[in-house]
Short mmCIF file of C-alpha atoms in Angstrom, two decimals:
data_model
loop_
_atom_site.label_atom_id
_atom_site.label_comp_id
_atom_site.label_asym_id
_atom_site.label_seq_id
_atom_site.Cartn_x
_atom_site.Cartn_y
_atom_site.Cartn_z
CA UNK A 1 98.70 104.31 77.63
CA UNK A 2 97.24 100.99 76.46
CA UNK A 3 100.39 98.97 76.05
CA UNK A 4 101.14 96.68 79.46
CA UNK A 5 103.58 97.76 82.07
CA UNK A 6 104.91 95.49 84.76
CA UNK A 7 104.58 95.92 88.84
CA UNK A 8 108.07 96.72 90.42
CA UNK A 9 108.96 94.23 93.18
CA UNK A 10 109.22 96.26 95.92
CA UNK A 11 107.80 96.43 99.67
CA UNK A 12 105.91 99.19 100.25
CA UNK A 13 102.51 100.43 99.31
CA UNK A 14 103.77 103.77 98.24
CA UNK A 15 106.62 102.26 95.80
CA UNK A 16 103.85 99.64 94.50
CA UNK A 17 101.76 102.73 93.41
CA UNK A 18 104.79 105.22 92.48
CA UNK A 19 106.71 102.49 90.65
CA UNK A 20 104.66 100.04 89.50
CA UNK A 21 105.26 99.92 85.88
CA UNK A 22 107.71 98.68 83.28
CA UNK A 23 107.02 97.34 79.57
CA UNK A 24 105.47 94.12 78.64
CA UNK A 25 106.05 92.88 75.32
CA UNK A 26 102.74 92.67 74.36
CA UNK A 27 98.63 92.47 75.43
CA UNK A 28 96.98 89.19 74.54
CA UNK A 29 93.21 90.06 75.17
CA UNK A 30 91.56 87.28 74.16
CA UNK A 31 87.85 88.11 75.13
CA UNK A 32 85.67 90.88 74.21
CA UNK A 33 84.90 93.79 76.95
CA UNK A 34 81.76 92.39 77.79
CA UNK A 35 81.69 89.03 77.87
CA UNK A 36 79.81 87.67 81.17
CA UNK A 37 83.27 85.09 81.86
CA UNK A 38 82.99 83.35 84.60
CA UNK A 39 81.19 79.43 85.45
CA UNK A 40 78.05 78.35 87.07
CA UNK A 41 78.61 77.00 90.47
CA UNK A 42 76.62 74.98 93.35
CA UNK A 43 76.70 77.74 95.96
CA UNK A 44 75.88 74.83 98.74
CA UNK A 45 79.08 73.38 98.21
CA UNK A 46 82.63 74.38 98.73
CA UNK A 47 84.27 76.45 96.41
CA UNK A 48 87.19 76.10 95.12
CA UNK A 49 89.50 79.51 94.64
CA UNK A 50 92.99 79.26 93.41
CA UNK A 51 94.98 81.48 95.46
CA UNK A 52 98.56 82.96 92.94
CA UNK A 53 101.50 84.30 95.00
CA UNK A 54 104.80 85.55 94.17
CA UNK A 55 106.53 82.80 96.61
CA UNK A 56 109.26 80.45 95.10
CA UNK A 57 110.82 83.83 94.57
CA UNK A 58 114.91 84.74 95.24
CA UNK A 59 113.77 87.99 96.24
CA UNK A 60 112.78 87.61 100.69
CA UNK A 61 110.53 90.28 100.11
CA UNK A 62 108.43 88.30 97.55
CA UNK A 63 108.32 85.13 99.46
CA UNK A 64 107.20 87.36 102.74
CA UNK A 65 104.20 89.00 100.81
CA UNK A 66 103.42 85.36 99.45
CA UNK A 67 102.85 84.33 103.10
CA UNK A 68 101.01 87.71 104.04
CA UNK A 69 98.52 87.27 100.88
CA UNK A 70 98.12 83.13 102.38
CA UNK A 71 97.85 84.77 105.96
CA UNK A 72 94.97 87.22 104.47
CA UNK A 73 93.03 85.34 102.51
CA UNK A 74 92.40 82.15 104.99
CA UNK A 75 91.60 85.05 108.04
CA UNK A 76 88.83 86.34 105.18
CA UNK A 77 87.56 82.38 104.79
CA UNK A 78 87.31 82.42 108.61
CA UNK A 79 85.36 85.04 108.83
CA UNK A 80 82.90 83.73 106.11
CA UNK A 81 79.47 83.45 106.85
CA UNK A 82 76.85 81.46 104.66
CA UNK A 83 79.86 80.48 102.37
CA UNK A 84 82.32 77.74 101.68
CA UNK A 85 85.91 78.20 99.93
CA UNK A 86 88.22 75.84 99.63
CA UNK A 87 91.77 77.72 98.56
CA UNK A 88 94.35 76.09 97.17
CA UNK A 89 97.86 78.44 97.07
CA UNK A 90 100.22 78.40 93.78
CA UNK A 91 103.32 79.85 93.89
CA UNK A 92 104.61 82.15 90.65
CA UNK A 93 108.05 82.06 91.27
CA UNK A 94 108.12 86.25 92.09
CA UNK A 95 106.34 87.68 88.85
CA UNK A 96 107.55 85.10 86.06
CA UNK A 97 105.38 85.25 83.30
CA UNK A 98 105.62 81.57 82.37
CA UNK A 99 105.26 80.45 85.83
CA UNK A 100 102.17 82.42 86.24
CA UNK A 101 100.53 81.07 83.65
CA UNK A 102 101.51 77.51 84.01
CA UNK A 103 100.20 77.24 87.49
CA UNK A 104 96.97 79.39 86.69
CA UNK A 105 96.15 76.71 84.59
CA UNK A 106 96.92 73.93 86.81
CA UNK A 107 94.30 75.37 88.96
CA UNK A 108 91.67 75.56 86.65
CA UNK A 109 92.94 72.14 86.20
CA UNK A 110 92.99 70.97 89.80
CA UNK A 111 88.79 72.51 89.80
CA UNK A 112 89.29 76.07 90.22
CA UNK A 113 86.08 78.25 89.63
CA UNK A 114 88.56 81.65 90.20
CA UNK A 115 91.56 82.82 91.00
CA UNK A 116 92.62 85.75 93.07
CA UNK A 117 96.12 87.00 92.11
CA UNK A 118 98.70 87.07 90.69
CA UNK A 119 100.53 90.60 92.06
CA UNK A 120 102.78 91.84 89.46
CA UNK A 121 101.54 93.01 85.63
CA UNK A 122 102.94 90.93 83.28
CA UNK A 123 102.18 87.46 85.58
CA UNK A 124 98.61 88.58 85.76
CA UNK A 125 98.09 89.15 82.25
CA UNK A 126 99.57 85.90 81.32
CA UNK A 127 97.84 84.32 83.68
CA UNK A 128 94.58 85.87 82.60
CA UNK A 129 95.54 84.99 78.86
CA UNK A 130 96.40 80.68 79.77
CA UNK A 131 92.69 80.87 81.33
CA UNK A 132 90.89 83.08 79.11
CA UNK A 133 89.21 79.91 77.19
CA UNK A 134 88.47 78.07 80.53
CA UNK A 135 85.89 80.64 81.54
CA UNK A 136 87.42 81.78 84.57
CA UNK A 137 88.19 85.47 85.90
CA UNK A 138 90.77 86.46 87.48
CA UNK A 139 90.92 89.22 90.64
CA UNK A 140 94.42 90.14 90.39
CA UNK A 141 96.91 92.46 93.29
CA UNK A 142 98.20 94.61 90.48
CA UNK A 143 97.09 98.05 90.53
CA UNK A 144 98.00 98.58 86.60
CA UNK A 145 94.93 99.51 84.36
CA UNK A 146 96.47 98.47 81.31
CA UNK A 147 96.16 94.13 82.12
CA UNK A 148 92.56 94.94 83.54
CA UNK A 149 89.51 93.58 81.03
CA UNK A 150 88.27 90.40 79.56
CA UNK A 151 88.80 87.68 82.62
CA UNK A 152 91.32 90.11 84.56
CA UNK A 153 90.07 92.45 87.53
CA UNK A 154 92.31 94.32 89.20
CA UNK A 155 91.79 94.90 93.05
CA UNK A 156 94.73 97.09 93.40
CA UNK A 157 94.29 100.77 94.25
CA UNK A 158 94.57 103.06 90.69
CA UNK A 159 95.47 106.82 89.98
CA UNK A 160 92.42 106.86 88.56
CA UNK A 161 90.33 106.25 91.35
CA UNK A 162 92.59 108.23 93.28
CA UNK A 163 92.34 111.34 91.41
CA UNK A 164 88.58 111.23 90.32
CA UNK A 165 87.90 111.24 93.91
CA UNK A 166 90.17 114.73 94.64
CA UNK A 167 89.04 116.52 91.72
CA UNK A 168 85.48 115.69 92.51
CA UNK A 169 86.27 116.86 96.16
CA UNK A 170 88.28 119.61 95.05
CA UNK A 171 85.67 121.04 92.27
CA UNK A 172 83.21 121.35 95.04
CA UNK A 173 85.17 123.38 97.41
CA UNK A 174 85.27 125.82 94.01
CA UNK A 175 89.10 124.49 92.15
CA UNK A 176 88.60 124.18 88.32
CA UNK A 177 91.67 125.13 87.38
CA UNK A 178 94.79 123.10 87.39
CA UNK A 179 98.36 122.45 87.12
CA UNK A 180 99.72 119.06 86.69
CA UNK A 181 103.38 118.53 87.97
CA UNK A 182 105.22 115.24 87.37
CA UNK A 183 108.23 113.15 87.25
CA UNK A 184 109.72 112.71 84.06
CA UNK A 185 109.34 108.48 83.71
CA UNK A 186 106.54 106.08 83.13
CA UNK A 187 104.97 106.14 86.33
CA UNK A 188 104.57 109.98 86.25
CA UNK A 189 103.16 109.89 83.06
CA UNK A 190 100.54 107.25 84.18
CA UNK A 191 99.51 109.59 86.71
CA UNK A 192 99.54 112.65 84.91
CA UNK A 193 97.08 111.15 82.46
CA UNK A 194 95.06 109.90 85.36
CA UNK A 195 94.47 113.68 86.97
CA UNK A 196 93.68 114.65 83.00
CA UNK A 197 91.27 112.87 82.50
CA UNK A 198 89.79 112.92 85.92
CA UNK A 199 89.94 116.57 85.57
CA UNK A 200 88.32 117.12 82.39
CA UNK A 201 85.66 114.38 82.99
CA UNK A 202 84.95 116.17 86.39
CA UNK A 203 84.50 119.44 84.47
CA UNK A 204 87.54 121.50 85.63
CA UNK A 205 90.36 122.10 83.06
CA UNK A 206 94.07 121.54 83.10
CA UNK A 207 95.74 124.46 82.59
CA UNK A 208 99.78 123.57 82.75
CA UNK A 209 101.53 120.51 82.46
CA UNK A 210 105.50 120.54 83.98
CA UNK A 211 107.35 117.65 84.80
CA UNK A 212 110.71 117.32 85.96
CA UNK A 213 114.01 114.40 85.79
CA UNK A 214 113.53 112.16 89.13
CA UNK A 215 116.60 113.48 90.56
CA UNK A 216 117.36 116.43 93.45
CA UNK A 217 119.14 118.31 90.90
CA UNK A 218 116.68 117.53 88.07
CA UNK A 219 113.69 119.04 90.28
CA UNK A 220 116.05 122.39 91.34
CA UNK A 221 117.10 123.00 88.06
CA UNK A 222 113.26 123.04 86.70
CA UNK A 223 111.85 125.24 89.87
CA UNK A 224 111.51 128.16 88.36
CA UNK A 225 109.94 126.89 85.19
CA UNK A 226 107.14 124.91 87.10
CA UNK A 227 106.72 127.67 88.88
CA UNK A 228 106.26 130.52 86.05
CA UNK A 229 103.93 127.89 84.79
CA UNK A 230 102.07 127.99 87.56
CA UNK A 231 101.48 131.41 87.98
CA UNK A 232 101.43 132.70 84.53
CA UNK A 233 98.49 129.65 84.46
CA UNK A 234 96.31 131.00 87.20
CA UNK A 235 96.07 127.67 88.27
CA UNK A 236 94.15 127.34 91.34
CA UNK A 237 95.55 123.72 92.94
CA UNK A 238 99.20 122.06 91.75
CA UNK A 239 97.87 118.37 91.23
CA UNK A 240 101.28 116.51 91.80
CA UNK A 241 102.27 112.68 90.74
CA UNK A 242 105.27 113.04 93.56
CA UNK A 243 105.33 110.49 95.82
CA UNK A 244 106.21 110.72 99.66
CA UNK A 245 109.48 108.79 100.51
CA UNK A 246 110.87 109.82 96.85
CA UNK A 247 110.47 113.53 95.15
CA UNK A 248 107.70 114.83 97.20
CA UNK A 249 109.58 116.54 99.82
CA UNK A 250 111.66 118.31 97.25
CA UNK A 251 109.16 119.32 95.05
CA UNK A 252 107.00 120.51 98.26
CA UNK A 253 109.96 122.55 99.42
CA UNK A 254 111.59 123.80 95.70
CA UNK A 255 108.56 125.43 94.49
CA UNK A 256 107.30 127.29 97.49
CA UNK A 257 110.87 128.53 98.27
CA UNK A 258 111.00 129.91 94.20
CA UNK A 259 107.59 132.02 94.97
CA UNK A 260 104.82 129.55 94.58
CA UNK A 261 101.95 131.01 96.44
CA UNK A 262 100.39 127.45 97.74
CA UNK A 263 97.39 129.60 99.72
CA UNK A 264 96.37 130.64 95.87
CA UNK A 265 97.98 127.33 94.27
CA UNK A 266 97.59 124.55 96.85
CA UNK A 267 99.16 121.16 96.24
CA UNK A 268 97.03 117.86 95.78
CA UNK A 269 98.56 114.91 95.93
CA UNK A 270 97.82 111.59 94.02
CA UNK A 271 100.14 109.93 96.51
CA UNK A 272 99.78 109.18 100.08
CA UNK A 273 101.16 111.59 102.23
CA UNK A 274 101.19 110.27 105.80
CA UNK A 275 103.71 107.22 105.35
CA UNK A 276 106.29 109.42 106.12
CA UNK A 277 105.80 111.83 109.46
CA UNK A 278 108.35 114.01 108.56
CA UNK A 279 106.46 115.36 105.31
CA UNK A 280 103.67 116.98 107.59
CA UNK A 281 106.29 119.48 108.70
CA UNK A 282 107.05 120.93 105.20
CA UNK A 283 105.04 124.31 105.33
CA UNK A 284 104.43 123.66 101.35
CA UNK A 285 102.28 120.80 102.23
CA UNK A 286 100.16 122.75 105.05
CA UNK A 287 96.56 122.73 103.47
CA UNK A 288 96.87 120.47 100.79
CA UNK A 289 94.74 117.84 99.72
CA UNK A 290 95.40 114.27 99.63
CA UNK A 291 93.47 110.75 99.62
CA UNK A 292 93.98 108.04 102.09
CA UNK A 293 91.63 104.72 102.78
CA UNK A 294 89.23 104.08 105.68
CA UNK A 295 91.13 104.55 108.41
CA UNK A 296 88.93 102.89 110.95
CA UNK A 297 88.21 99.76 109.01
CA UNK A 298 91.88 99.24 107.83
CA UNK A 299 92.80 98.77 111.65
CA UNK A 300 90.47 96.43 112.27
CA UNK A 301 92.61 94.28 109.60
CA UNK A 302 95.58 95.26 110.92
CA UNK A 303 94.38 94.57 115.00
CA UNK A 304 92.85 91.53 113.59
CA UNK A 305 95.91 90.18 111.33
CA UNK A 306 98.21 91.01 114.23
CA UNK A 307 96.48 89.43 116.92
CA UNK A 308 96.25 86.39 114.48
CA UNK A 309 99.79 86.39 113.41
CA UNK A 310 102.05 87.78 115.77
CA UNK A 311 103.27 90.63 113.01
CA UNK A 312 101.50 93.26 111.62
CA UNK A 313 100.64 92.65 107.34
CA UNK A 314 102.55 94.12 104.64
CA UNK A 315 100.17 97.42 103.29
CA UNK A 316 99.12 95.20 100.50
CA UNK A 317 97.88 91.75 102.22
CA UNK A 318 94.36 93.20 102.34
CA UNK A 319 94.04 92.68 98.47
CA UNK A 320 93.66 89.08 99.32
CA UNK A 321 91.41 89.39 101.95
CA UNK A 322 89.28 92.25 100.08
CA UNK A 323 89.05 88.70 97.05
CA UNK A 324 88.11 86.16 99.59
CA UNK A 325 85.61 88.58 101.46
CA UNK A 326 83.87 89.52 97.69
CA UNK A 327 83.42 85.97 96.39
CA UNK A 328 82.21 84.64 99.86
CA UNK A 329 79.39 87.34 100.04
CA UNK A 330 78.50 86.44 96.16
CA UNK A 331 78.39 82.52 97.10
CA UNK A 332 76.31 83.32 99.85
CA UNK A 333 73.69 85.09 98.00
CA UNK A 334 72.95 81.44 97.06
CA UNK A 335 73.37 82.48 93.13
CA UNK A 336 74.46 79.94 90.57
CA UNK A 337 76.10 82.97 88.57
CA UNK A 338 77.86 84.11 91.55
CA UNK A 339 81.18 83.92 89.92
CA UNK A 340 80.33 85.14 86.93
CA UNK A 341 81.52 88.70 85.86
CA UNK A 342 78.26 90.41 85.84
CA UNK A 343 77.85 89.95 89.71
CA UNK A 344 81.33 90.47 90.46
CA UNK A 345 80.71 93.89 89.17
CA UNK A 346 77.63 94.69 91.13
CA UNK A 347 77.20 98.29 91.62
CA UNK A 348 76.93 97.62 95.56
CA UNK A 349 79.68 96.63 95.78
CA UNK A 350 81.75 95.02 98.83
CA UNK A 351 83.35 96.06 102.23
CA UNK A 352 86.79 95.55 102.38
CA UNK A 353 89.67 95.98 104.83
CA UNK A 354 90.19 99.41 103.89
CA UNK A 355 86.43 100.78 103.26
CA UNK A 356 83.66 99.70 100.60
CA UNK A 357 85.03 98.72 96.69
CA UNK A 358 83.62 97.59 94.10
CA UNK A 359 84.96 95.95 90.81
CA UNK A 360 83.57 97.53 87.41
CA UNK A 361 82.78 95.98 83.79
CA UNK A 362 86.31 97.72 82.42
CA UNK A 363 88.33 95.43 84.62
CA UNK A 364 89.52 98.30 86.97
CA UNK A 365 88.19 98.91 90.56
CA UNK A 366 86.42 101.78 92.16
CA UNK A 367 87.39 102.67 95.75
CA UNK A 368 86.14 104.73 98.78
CA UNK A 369 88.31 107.06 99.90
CA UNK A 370 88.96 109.83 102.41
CA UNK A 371 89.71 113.10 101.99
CA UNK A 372 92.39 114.81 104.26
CA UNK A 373 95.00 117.86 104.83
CA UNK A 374 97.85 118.97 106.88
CA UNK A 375 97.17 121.44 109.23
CA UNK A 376 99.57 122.00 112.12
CA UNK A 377 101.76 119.00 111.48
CA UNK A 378 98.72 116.85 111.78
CA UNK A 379 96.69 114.88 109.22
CA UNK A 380 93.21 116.04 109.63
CA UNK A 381 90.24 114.50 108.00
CA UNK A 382 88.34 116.60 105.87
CA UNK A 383 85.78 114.64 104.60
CA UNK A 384 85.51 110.72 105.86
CA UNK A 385 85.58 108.12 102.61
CA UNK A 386 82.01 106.88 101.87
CA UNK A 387 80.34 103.44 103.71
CA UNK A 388 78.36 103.12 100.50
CA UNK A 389 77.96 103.62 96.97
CA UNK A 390 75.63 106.37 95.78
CA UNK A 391 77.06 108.93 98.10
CA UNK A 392 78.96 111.93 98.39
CA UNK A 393 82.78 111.47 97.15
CA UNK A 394 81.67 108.14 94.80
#
């Protein structure tokens, strides 16, 4: 679970989180878990933030997000008050490893005080390793828990948070009992370790694990053993890894058509489920539970980003914002240590472009989320993600 995985380059939100993992050779953590990294600054003058992209890339879609991060991150400077940043951009050639870490020191280099980026695994943790001796953290895109700790944050969104905030939701509304139903590869494993632990740290218990080969045929031809599982289990929710544009919609259809009762078994999801409008149509699906991010606060980004840019960003440009926004309120609190790693964790937290986050002392991230269903082909809002920390759902 430890070892480091690798972000797949693709363009969607939903295949970042699905598929965002593939092996590293190694971990180099250089710094212990809870060393306060990170220099002292003057907060009355401008500070300098290295901005890492995956631009220089031969992949278009890299090179776009490199522009959408750029486009983010100077609308979050703009919007600044009682701050100064002064970005520079470095490109990491798509996720190259080498690159990564040769321009991440460059910036340190060229006065860097912290960087925000790089997107994919194994550039962030090389990245995080060239500066782990110059005292600088990094708030890196990727959403993989296994690079986060030492000088590396991650800001992306994480099963983890994802399914602690379900089960918690779930527990109260009286679930305890659960089935965990994944695909058969890396990413489904991730994820079916994130709803175990969440689970059994949440005090429910997991009481059948299936998981099936990521292929139409692979998911028929283990229906009726998920299902047996399920009910000889008396498992009162079917927590599923499946994500929407991939084996969701066969998974939501297979095991309800084999005899899956989903008013006694109802699915969660650890996946969004309203990027694709067909899926609310799937009668499996009607009364499930899924998570999805302040909706009213991500379209101000979007309006905003729009209006700005003529183009609507890509679903993961308001990482880069959500890193300019943090380290402007912490440089505006007029603190020396504002960089350092004990107020970049602060327990308030931060508003973002998709509802309040805040970064914790174990590198990962800790989001508010909403809680939602399907009922009569329409998303409906069940209970709305959290403005603060300390309440309900965090």
């Amino acid at each position: 679970m430890f070892a480091c995985f690798r972000t797949a380059r693709k363009a969607t939100l939903r295949i970042f989180v699905l598929l965002s993992f593939a092996w590293l050779a190694a971990c180099d953590v250089t710094l212990s878990a809870d060393a306060n990294v990170g220099p002292q600054i003057d907060p009355d003058d401008p500070v300098q933030v290295a901005l890492l992209v995956p631009g220089g890339s031969a992949q278009s879609t890299d090179n776009q997000l490199a522009q959408n991060f750029e486009n983010a991150a100077r609308l979050a400077i703009a919007d600044l008050e009682g701050a100064s940043i002064e970005l520079r951009v470095y490109n990491t050639g798509g996720g190259d490893p080498t690159q990564a870490a040769t321009v991440a020191a460059q910036a340190v280099n060229d006065g860097a005080k912290i960087i925000i980026g790089p997107l994919y695994a194994e550039a962030a943790n090389a990245a995080g390793v060239a500066v782990a001796s110059r005292n600088v953290n990094i708030l890196a895109f990727s959403n993989n828990p296994s690079i986060a700790g030492g000088n590396v944050l991650v800001l992306g969104a994480t099963f983890n948070n994802t399914a602690n905030r379900l089960t918690r939701y779930a527990n109260r509304q009286g679930i305890s009992r659960y089935a965990v139903v994944h695909g058969n590869d890396l990413a489904g494993d991730v994820g079916r370790d994130a709803i175990t632990r969440a689970v059994q740290s949440n005090g429910g218990q997991v009481v059948a694990v299936e998981s099936y080969p990521l292929s139409q045929q692979g998911i028929f031809s283990s229906t009726n053993r998920m299902v047996s599982s399920v009910r000889n289990s008396g498992a009162q929710a079917v927590f599923t890894t499946a994500g929407a544009a991939a084996d969701l919609p066969i998974v939501a259809t297979a095991l309800p058509d084999a005899g899956m009762n989903t008013e006694n078994s109802r699915f969660i999801g650890l996946t969004r489920w309203d990027t694709v409008p067909q899926l609310l149509a799937l009668p499996g699906l009607e009364g499930g539970l899924f998570a999805l991010p302040d909706q009213s606060t991500q379209t101000l980004f979007e309006n905003r980003y729009a209006a700005t840019y003529g183009a609507q960003p890509h679903p993961l440009a308001g990482l880069a914002y959500d890193g300019i926004a943090a380290i402007g309120a912490l440089v505006a609190s007029g603190n020396d240590d504002a960089l350092k790693k004990a107020a970049l964790t602060t327990s308030q937290g931060f508003r973002g472009t998709a509802g309040v986050f805040r970064l914790l002392p174990n590198g990962l991230n800790e989001r508010a989320l909403a809680i939602a269903t399907i009922e009569e082909n329409q998303v409906v809002i069940l209970e709305q993600a959290p403005r603060s920390f300390g309440g309900a759902g965090l």
